[in-house]
mmCIF file of C-alpha atoms in Angstrom:
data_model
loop_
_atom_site.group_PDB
_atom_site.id
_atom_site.type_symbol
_atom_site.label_atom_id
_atom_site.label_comp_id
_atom_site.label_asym_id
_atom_site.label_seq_id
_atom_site.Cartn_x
_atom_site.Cartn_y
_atom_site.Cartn_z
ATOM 1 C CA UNK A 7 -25.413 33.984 -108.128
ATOM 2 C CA UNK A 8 -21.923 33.563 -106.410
ATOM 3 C CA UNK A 9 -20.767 30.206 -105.326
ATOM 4 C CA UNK A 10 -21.376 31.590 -101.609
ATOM 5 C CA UNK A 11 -24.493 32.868 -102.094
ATOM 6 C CA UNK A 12 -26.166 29.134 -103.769
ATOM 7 C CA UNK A 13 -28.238 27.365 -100.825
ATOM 8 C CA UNK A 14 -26.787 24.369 -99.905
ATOM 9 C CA UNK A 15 -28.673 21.216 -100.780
ATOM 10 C CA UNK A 16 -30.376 18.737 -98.316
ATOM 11 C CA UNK A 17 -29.634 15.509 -97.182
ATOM 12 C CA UNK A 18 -32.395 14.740 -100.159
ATOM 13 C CA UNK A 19 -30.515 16.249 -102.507
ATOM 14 C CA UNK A 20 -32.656 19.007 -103.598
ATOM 15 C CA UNK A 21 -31.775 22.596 -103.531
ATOM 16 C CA UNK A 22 -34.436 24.416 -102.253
ATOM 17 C CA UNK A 23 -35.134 27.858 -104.855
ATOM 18 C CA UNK A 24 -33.988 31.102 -103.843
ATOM 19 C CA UNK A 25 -35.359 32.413 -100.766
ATOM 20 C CA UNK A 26 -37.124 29.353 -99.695
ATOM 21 C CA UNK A 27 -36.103 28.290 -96.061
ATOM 22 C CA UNK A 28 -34.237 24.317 -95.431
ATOM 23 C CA UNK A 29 -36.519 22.501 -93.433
ATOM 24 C CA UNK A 30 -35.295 21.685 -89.913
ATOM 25 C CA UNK A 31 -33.584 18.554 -89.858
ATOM 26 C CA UNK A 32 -35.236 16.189 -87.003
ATOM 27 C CA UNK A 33 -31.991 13.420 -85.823
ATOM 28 C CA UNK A 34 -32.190 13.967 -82.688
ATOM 29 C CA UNK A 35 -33.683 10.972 -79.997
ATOM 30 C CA UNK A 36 -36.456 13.478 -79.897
ATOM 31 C CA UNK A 37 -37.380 13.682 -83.515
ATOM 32 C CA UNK A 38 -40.729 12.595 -84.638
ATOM 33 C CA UNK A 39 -41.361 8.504 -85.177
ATOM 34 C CA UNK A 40 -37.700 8.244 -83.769
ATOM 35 C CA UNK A 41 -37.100 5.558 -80.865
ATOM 36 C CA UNK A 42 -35.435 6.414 -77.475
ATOM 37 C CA UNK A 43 -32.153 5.862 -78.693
ATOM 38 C CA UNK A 44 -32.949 8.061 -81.674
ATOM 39 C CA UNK A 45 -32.772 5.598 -84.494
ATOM 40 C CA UNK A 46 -34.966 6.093 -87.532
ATOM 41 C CA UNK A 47 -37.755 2.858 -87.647
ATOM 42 C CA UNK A 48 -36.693 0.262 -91.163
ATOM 43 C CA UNK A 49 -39.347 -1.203 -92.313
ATOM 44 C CA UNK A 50 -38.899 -4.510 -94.165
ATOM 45 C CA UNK A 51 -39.410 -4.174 -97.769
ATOM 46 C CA UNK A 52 -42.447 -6.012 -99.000
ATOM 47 C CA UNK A 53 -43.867 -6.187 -95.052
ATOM 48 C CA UNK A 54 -46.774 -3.891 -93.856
ATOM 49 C CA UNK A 55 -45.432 -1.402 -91.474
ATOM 50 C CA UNK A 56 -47.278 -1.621 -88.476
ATOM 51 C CA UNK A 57 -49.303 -4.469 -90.025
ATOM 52 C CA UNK A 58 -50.509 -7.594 -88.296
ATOM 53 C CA UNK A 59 -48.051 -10.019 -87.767
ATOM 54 C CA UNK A 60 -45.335 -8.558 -90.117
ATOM 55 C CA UNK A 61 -47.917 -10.108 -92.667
ATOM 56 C CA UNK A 62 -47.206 -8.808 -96.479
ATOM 57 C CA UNK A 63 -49.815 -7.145 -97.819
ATOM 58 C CA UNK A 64 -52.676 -8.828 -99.282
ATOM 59 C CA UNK A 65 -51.391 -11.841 -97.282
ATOM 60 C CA UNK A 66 -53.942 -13.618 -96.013
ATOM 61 C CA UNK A 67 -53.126 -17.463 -94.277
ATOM 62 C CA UNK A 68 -57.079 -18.478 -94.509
ATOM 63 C CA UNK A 69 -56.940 -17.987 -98.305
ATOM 64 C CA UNK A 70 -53.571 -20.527 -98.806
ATOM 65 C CA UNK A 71 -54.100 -23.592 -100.883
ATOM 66 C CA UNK A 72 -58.026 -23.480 -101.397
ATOM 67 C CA UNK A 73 -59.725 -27.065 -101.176
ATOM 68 C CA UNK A 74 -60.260 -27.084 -104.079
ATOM 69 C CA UNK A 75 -57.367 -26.558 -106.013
ATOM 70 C CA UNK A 76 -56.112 -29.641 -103.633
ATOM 71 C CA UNK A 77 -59.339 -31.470 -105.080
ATOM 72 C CA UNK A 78 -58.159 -30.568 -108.127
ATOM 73 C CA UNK A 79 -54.437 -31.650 -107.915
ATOM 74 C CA UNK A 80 -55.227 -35.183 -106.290
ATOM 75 C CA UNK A 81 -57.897 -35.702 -109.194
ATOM 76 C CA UNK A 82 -55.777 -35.300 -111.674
ATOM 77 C CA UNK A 83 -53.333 -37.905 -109.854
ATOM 78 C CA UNK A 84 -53.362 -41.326 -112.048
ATOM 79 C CA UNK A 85 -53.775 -43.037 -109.106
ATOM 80 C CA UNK A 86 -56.868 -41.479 -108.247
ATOM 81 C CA UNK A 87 -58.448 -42.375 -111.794
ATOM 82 C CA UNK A 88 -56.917 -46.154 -111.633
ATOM 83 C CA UNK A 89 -58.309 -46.655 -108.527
ATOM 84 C CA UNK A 90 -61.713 -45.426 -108.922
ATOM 85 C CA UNK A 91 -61.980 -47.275 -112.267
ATOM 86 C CA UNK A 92 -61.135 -50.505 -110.099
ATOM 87 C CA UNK A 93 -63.957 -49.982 -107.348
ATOM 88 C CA UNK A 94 -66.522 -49.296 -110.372
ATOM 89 C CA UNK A 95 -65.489 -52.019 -112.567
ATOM 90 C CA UNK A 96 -65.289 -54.612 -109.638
ATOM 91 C CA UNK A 97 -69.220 -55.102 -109.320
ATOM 92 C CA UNK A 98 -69.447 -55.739 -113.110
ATOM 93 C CA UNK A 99 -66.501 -58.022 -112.919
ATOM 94 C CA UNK A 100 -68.538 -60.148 -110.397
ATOM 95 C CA UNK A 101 -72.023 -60.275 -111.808
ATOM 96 C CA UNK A 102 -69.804 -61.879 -115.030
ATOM 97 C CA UNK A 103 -68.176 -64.229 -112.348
ATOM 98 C CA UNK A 104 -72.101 -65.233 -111.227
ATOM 99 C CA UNK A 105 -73.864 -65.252 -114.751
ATOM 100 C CA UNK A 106 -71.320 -67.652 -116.523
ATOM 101 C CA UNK A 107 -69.921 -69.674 -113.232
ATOM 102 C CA UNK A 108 -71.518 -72.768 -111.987
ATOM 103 C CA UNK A 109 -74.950 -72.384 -110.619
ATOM 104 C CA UNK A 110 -76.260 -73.378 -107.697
ATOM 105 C CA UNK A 111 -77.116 -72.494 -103.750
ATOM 106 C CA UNK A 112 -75.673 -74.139 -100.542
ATOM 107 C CA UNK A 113 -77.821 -76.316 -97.977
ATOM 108 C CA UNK A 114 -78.673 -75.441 -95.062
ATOM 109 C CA UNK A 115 -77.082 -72.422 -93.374
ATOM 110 C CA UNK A 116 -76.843 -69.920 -96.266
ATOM 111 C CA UNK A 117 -74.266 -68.197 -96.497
ATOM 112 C CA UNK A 118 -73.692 -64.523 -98.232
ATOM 113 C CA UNK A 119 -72.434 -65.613 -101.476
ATOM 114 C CA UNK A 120 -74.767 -68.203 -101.829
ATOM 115 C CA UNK A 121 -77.644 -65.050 -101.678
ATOM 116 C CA UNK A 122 -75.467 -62.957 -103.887
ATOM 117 C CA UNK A 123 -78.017 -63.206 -106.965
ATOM 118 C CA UNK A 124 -80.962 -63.208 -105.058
ATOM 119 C CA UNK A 125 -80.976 -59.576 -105.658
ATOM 120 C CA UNK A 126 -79.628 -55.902 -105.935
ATOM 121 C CA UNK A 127 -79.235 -55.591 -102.380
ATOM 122 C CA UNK A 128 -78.423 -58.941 -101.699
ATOM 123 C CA UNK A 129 -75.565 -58.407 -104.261
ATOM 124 C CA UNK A 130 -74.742 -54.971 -103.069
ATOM 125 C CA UNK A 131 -74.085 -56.834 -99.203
ATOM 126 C CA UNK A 132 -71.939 -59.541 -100.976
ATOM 127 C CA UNK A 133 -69.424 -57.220 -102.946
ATOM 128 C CA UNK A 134 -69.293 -54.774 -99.935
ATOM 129 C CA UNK A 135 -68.429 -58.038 -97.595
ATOM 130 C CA UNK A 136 -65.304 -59.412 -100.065
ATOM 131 C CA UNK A 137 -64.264 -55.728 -100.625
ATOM 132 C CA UNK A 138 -64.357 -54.339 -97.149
ATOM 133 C CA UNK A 139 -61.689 -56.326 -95.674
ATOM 134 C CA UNK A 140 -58.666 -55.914 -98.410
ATOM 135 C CA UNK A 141 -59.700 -53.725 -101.527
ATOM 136 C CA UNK A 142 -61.375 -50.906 -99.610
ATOM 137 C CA UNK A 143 -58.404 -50.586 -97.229
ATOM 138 C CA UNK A 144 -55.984 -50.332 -99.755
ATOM 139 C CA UNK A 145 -57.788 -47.705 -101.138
ATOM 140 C CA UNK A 146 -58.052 -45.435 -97.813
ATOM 141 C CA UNK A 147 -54.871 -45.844 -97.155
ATOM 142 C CA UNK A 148 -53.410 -44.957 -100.726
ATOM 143 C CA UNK A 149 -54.959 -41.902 -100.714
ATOM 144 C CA UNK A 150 -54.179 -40.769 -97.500
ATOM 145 C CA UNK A 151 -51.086 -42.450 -97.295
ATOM 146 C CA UNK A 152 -49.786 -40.471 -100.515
ATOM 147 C CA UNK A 153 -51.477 -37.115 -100.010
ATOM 148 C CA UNK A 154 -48.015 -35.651 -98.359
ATOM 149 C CA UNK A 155 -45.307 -38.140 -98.753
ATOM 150 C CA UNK A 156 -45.933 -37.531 -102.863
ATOM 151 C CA UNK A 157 -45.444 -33.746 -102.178
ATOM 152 C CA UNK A 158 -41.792 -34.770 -100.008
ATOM 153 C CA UNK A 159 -40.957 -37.497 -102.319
ATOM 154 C CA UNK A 160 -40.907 -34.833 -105.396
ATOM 155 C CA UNK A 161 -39.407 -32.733 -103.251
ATOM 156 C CA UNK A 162 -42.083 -29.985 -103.982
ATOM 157 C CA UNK A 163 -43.617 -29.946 -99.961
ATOM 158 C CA UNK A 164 -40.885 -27.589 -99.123
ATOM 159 C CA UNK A 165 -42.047 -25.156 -101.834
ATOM 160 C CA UNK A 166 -45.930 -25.548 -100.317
ATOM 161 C CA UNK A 167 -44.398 -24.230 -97.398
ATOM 162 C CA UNK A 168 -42.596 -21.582 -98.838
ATOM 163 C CA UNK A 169 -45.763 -20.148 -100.443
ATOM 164 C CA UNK A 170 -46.544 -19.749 -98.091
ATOM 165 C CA UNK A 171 -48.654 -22.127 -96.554
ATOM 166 C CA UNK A 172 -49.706 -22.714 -92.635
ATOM 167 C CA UNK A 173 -48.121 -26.216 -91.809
ATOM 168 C CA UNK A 174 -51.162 -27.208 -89.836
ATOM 169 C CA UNK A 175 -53.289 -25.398 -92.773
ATOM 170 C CA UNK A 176 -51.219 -27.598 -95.683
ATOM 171 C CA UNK A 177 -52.099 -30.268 -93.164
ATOM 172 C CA UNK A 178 -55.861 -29.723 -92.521
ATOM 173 C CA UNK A 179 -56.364 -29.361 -96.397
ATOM 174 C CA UNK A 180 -54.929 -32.383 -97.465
ATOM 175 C CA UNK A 181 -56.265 -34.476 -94.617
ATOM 176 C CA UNK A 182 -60.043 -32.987 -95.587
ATOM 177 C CA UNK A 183 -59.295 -34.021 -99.002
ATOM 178 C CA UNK A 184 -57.684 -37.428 -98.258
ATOM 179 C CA UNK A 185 -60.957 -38.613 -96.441
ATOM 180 C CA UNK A 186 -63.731 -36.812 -99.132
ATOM 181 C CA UNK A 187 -62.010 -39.183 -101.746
ATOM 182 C CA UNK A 188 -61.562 -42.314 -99.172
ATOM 183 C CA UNK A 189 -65.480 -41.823 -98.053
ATOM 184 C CA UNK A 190 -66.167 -41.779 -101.979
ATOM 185 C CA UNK A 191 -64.155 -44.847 -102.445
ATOM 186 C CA UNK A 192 -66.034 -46.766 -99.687
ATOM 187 C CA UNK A 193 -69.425 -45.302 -101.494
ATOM 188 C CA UNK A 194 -69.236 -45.661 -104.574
ATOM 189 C CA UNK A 195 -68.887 -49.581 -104.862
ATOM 190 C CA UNK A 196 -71.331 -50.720 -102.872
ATOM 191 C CA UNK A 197 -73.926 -48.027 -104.504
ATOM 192 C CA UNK A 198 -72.649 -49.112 -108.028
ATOM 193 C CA UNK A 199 -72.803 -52.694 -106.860
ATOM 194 C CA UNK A 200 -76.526 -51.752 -106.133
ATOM 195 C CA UNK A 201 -76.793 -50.510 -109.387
ATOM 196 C CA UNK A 202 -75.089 -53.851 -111.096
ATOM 197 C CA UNK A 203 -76.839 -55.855 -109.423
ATOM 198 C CA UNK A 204 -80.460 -54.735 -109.712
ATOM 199 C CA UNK A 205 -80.119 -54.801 -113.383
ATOM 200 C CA UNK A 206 -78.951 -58.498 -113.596
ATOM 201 C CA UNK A 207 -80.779 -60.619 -110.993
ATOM 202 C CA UNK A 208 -83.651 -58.012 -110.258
ATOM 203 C CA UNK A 209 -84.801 -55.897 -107.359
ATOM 204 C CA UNK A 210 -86.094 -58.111 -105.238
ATOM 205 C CA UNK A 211 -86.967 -58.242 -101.522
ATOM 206 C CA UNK A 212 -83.417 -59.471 -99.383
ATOM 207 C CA UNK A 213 -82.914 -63.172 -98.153
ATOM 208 C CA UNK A 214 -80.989 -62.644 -94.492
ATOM 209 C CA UNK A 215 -77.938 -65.386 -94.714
ATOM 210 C CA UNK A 216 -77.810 -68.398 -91.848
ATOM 211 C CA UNK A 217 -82.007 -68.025 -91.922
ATOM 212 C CA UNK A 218 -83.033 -67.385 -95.159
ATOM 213 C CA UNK A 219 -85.967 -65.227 -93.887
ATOM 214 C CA UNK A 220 -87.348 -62.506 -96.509
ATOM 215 C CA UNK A 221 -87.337 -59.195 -95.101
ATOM 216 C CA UNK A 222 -89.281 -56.306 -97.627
ATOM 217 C CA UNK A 223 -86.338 -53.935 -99.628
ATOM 218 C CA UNK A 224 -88.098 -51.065 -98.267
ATOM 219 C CA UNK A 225 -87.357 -51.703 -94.837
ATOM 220 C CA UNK A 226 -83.472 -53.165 -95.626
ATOM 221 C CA UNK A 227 -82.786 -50.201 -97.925
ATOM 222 C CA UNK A 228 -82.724 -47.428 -94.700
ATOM 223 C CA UNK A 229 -80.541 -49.855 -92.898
ATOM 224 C CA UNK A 230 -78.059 -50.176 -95.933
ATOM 225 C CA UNK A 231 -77.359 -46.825 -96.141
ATOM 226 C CA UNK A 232 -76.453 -46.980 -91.989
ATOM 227 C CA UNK A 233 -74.079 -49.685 -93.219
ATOM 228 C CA UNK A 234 -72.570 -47.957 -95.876
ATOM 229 C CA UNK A 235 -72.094 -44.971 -92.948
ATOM 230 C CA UNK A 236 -70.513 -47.461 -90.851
ATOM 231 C CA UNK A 237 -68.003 -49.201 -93.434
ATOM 232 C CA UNK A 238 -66.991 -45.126 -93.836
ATOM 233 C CA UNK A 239 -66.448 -45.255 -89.814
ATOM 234 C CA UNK A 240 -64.476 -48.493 -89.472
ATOM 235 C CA UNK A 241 -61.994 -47.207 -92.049
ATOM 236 C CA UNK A 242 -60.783 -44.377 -90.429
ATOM 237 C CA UNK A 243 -58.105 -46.305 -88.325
ATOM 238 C CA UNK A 244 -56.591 -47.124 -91.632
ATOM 239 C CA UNK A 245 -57.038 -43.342 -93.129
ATOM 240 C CA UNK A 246 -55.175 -41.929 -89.738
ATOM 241 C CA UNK A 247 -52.746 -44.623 -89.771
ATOM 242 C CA UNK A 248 -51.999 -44.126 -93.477
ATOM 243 C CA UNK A 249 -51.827 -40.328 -92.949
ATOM 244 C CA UNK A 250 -49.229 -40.153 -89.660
ATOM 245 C CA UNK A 251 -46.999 -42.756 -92.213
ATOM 246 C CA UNK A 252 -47.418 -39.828 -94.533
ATOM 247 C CA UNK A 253 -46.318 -36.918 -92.599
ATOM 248 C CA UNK A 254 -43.259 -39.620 -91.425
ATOM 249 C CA UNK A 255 -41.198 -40.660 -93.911
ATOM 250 C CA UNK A 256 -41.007 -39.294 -97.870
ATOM 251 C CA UNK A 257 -42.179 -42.876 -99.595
ATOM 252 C CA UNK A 258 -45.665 -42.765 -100.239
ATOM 253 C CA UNK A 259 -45.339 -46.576 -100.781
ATOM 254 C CA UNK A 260 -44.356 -46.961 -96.922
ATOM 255 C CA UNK A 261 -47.189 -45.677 -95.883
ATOM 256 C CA UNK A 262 -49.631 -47.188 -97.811
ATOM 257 C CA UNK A 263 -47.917 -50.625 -97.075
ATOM 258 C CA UNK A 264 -47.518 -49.930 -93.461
ATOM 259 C CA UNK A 265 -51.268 -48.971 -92.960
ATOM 260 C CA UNK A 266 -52.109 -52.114 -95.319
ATOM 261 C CA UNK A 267 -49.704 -54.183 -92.696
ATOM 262 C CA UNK A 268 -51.677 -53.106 -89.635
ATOM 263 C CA UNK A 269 -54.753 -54.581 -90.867
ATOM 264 C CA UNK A 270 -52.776 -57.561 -91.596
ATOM 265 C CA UNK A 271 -51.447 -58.022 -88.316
ATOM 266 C CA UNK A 272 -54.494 -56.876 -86.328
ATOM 267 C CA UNK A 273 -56.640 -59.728 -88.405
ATOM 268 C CA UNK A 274 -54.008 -62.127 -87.295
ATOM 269 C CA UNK A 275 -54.773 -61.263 -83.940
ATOM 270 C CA UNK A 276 -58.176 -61.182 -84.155
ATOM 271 C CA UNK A 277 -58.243 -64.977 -84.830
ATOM 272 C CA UNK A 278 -55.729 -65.871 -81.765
ATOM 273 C CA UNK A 279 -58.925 -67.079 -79.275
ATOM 274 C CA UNK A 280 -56.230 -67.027 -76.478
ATOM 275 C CA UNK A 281 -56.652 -63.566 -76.313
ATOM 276 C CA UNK A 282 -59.977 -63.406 -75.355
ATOM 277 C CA UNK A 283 -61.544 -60.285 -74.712
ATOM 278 C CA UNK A 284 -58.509 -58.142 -75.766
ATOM 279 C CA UNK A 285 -59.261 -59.051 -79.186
ATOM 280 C CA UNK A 286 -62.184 -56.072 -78.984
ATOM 281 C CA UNK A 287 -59.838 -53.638 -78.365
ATOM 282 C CA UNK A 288 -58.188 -54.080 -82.132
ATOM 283 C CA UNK A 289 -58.684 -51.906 -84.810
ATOM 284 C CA UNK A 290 -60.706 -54.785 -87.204
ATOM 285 C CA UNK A 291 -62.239 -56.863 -84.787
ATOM 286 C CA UNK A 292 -65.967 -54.686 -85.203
ATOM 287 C CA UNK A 293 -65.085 -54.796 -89.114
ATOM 288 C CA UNK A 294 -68.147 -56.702 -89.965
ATOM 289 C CA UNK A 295 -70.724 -55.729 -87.538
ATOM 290 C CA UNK A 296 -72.808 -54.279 -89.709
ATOM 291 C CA UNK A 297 -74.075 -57.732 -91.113
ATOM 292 C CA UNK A 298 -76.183 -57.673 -87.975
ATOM 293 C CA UNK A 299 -77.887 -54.661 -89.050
ATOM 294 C CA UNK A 300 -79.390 -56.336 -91.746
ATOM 295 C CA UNK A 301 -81.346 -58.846 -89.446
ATOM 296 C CA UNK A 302 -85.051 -58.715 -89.249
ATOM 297 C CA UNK A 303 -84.202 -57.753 -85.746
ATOM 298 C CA UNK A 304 -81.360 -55.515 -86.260
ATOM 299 C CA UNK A 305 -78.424 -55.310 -83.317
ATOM 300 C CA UNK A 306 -76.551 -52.165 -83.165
ATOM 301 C CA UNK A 307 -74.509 -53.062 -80.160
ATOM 302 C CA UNK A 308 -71.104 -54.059 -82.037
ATOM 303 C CA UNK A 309 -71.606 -50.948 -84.289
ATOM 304 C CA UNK A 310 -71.442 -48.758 -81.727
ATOM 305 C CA UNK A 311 -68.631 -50.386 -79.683
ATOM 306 C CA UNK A 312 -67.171 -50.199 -83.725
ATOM 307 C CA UNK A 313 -67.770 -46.730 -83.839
ATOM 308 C CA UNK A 314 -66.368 -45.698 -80.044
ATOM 309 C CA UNK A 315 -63.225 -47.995 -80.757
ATOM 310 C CA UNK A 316 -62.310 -46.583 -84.446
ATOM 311 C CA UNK A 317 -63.450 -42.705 -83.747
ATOM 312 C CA UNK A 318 -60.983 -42.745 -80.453
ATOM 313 C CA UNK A 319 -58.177 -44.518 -82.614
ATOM 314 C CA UNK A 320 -58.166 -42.289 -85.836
ATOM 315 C CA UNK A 321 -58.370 -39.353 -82.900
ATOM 316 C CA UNK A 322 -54.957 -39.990 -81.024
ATOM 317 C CA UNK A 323 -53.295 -40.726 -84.524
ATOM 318 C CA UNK A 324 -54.029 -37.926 -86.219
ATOM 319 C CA UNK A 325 -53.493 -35.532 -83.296
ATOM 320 C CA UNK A 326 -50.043 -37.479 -83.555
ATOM 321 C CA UNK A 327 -49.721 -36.549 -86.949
ATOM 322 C CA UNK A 328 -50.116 -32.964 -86.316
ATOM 323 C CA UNK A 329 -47.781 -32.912 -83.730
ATOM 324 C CA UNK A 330 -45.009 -35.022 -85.843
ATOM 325 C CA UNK A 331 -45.465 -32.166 -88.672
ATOM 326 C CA UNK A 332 -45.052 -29.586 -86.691
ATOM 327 C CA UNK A 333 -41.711 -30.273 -85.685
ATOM 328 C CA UNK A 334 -40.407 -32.139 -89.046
ATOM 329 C CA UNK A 335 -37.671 -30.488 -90.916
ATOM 330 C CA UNK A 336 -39.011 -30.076 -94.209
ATOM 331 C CA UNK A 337 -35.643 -30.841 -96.527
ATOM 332 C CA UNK A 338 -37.334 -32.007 -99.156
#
């Protein structure tokens, strides 16, 4: 076949065989798929044409950092195991303290401690009362004070979000996360101080403190677990607190020390009597209300207020916290 007579090859670069017609080229504005200015369509490589929201495929944002693979991670964390190995040691560390210190009860108005070894649940009352008001705090607000400034601090948030993962998904996650292992903080003592303190002074019926009536452990044990529910409750100002620190600043010791210092200053407040009826409106004031739950005739009225006053707190924060991540330029 002459030179002239050899088809000429297509913008593919096949040559059709002999006596097989060229398809039509289509570049006009009219060709097929073409737009009204008569460009060919690119599609992204690695990006669904036509797919929802550019999306890759097999994207899917729902199935981004499952809980628990964040379960996972913050278990793992050494901080995690210390602290957990504090709250379950602490009860056992205290029945020592009552077995081998002096003996004795006060006169008169009774007070908590002097009740402490009149029983499990007597006990159980006692270490949640010293704990609630320093230990316990520290503990919500580590781990929900570290759950994202760790991730900015090792500069390994940026790559979460690179994944990637939904900001307010990342942030969902580890907030759900942050408050499963602060509510199992706040539950665990008192149950294993339950536990401690049943097997060394007995389980016997609970002595009310001031009185010293006898109320039956099958009615008190009901109420104790709405105390343990409310102790949960009152700590969530310190939780949202601790987590708005978090999605603020890159040093996870900030914000656990800056939630810490809020219930330092608001207890500071709380005893300034000039204040009056302000003092209801702070975060701690409520703290111990629960003690009057365990009255033979049991007064919910400060638990509630409690409740209304720490739900509406931890509400604005955290809605803060949202907001603040949203807009954060993740550097690090």
């Amino acid at each position: 076949m002459s030179p002239a007579e050899r088809p000429a090859p297509d913008l593919t670069g096949e040559v059709p065989a002999a006596g097989r017609a060229v398809p039509a080229r289509h570049d006009g504005p009219d060709a097929p798929g073409n737009d009204a200015q008569g460009h060919t369509p690119r599609h992204t490589p690695g990006r669904a044409p036509g797919g929802a929201a550019g999306h890759a495929p097999g994207y899917a944002p729902g199935h981004t950092l499952p809980l628990r693979v964040e379960f996972v991670r913050q278990l793992r964390r050494r901080r995690t195991m210390a602290m957990f190995g504090v709250l379950l040691a602490l009860p056992w560390v205290l029945v020592v303290a009552f077995q081998f210190g002096p003996a004795g009860q006060g006169q008169g108005n009774l007070r908590l401690s002097d009740l402490a070894t009149a029983g499990g649940l007597n006990f159980a009352a006692f270490a949640l009362s010293v704990s609630a008001s320093f230990l316990l705090v520290v503990a919500v607000a580590l781990f929900c004070g570290d759950t994202v400034a760790s991730e900015a601090s090792w500069s390994s948030l940026r790559y979460l979000l690179a994944a990637p993962v939904p900001r307010d998904r990342l942030l969902r996650q580890k907030l759900v996360v942050a408050l499963a292992y602060s509510a199992a903080a706040v539950t665990v003592l008192p149950l294993m101080a339950l536990l401690a303190g049943t097997l060394a002074f007995g389980w016997n019926d609970i002595t009310v403190p001031g009185t010293g009536e006898v109320i039956p452990a099958a009615d008190v044990l009901p109420k104790f677990a709405v105390v343990i529910g409310y102790a949960l409750v009152s700590q969530l100002v310190v939780a949202s607190v601790a987590f708005l620190l978090s999605v603020t600043t890159d040093s996870p010791l900030g914000a656990v020390g800056g939630a810490v210092g809020l219930v330092i200053v608001s207890s500071i407040l709380q005893a300034v009597e000039a204040l009056g009826s302000l003092r209801e409106f702070l975060p701690t004031f409520w703290n111990a209300a629960w003690l009057d739950a365990l009255a033979p005739e049991p007064d919910y009225g400060g638990m509630v207020k409690g409740v209304a006053i720490s739900v509406t707190y931890s509400a604005v924060i955290i809605a803060l916290a949202f907001r603040r991540f949203r807009r954060r330029d993740v550097v690090s």
